[in-house]
Short mmCIF file of C-alpha atoms in Angstrom, two decimals:
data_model
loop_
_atom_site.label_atom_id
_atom_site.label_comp_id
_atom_site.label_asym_id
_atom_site.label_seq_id
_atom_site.Cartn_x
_atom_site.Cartn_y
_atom_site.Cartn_z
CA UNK A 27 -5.85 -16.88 -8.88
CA UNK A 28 -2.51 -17.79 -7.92
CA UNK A 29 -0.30 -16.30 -5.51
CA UNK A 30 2.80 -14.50 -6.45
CA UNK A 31 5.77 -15.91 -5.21
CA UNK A 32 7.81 -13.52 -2.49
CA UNK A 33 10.94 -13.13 -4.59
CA UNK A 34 9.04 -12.04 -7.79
CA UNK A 35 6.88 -9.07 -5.14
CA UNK A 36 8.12 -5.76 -4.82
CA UNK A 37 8.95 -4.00 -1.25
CA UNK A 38 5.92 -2.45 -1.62
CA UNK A 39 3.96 -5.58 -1.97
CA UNK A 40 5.56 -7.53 0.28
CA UNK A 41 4.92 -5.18 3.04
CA UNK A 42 1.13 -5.10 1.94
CA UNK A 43 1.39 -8.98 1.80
CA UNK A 44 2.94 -8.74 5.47
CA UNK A 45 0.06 -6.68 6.99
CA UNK A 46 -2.33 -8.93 5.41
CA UNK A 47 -0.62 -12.24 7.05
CA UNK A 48 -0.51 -10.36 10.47
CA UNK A 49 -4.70 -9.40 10.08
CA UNK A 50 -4.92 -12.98 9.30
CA UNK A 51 -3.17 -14.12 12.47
CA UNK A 52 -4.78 -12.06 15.13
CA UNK A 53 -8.20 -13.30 13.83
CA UNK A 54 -6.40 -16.72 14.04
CA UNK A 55 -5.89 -15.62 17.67
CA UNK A 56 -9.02 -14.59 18.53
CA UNK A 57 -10.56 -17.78 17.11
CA UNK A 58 -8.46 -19.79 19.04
CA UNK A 59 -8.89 -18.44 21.88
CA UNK A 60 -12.49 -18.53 21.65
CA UNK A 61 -12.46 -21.95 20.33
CA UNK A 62 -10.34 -22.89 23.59
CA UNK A 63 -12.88 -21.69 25.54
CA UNK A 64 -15.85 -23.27 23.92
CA UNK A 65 -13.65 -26.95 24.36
CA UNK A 66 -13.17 -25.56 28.01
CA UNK A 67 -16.69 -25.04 29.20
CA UNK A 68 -18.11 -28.09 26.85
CA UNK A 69 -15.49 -30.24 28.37
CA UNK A 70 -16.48 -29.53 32.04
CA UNK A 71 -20.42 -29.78 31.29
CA UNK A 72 -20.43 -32.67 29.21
CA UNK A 73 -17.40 -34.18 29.56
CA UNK A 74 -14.99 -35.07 26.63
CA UNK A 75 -16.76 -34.37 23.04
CA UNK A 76 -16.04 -33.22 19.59
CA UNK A 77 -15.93 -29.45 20.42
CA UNK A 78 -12.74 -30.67 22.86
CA UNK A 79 -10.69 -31.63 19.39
CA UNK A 80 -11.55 -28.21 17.64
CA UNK A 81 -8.32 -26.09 18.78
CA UNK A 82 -6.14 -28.99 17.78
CA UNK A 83 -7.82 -29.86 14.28
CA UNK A 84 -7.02 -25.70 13.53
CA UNK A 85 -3.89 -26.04 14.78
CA UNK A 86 -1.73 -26.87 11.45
CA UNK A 87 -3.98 -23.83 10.11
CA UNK A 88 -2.73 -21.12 12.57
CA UNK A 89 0.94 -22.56 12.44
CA UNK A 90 0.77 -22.40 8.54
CA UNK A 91 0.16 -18.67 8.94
CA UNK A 92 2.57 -17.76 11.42
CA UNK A 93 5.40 -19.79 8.93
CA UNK A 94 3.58 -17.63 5.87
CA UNK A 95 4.23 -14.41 7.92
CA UNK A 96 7.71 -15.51 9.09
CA UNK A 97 8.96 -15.92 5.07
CA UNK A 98 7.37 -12.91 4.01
CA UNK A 99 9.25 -11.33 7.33
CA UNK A 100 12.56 -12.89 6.30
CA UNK A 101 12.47 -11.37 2.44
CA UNK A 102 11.70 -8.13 3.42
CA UNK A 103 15.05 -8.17 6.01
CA UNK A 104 17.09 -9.63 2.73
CA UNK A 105 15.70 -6.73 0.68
CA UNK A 106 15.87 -3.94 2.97
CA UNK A 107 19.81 -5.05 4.02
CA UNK A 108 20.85 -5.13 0.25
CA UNK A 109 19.33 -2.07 -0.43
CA UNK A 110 21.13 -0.27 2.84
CA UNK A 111 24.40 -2.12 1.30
CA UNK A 112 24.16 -1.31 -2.23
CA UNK A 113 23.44 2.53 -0.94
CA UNK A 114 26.15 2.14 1.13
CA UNK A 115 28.56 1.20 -1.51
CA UNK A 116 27.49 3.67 -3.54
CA UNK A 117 28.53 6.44 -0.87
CA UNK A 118 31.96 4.75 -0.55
CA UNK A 119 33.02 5.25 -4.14
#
């Protein structure tokens, strides 16, 4: 299936699209920070090993997301302000 691109959504569906990239990063949240902890405790029993690399190998994952969110953030500002403009024009004439 391939994804719609963000100027051919709707409002509608970019703010579903929006609360679906901000589900997505709190779990990438909570994953890190668990996967911090596991490197954490492994590191101080057993020294340096491959659960130590595991935040930074996600890393590109989590900051793909939060860019994701960020567009889908920035179209819905570009929408909403020409709407309030166009309504606003309208009210002038």
């Amino acid at each position: 299936m391939q994804k719609k691109i963000l100027s051919d959504q709707s409002l509608e569906e970019l703010k579903r699209t929006e609360k679906k990239y901000k589900s997505i990063i709190k779990f990438h949240i909570i994953s890190f920070i668990i996967l911090i902890g596991i490197a954490v405790y492994m590191t101080l029993e057993n020294d340096i090993s491959m659960y130590t690399a595991l935040p930074l190998l996600f890393t590109p994952i989590y900051i793909y997301s939060l860019l994701n969110l960020k567009k889908v953030k920035d179209e819905i500002r570009v929408r909403t302000a020409h709407i309030f403009l166009q309504k606003r024009m309208q009210e002038g004439k």
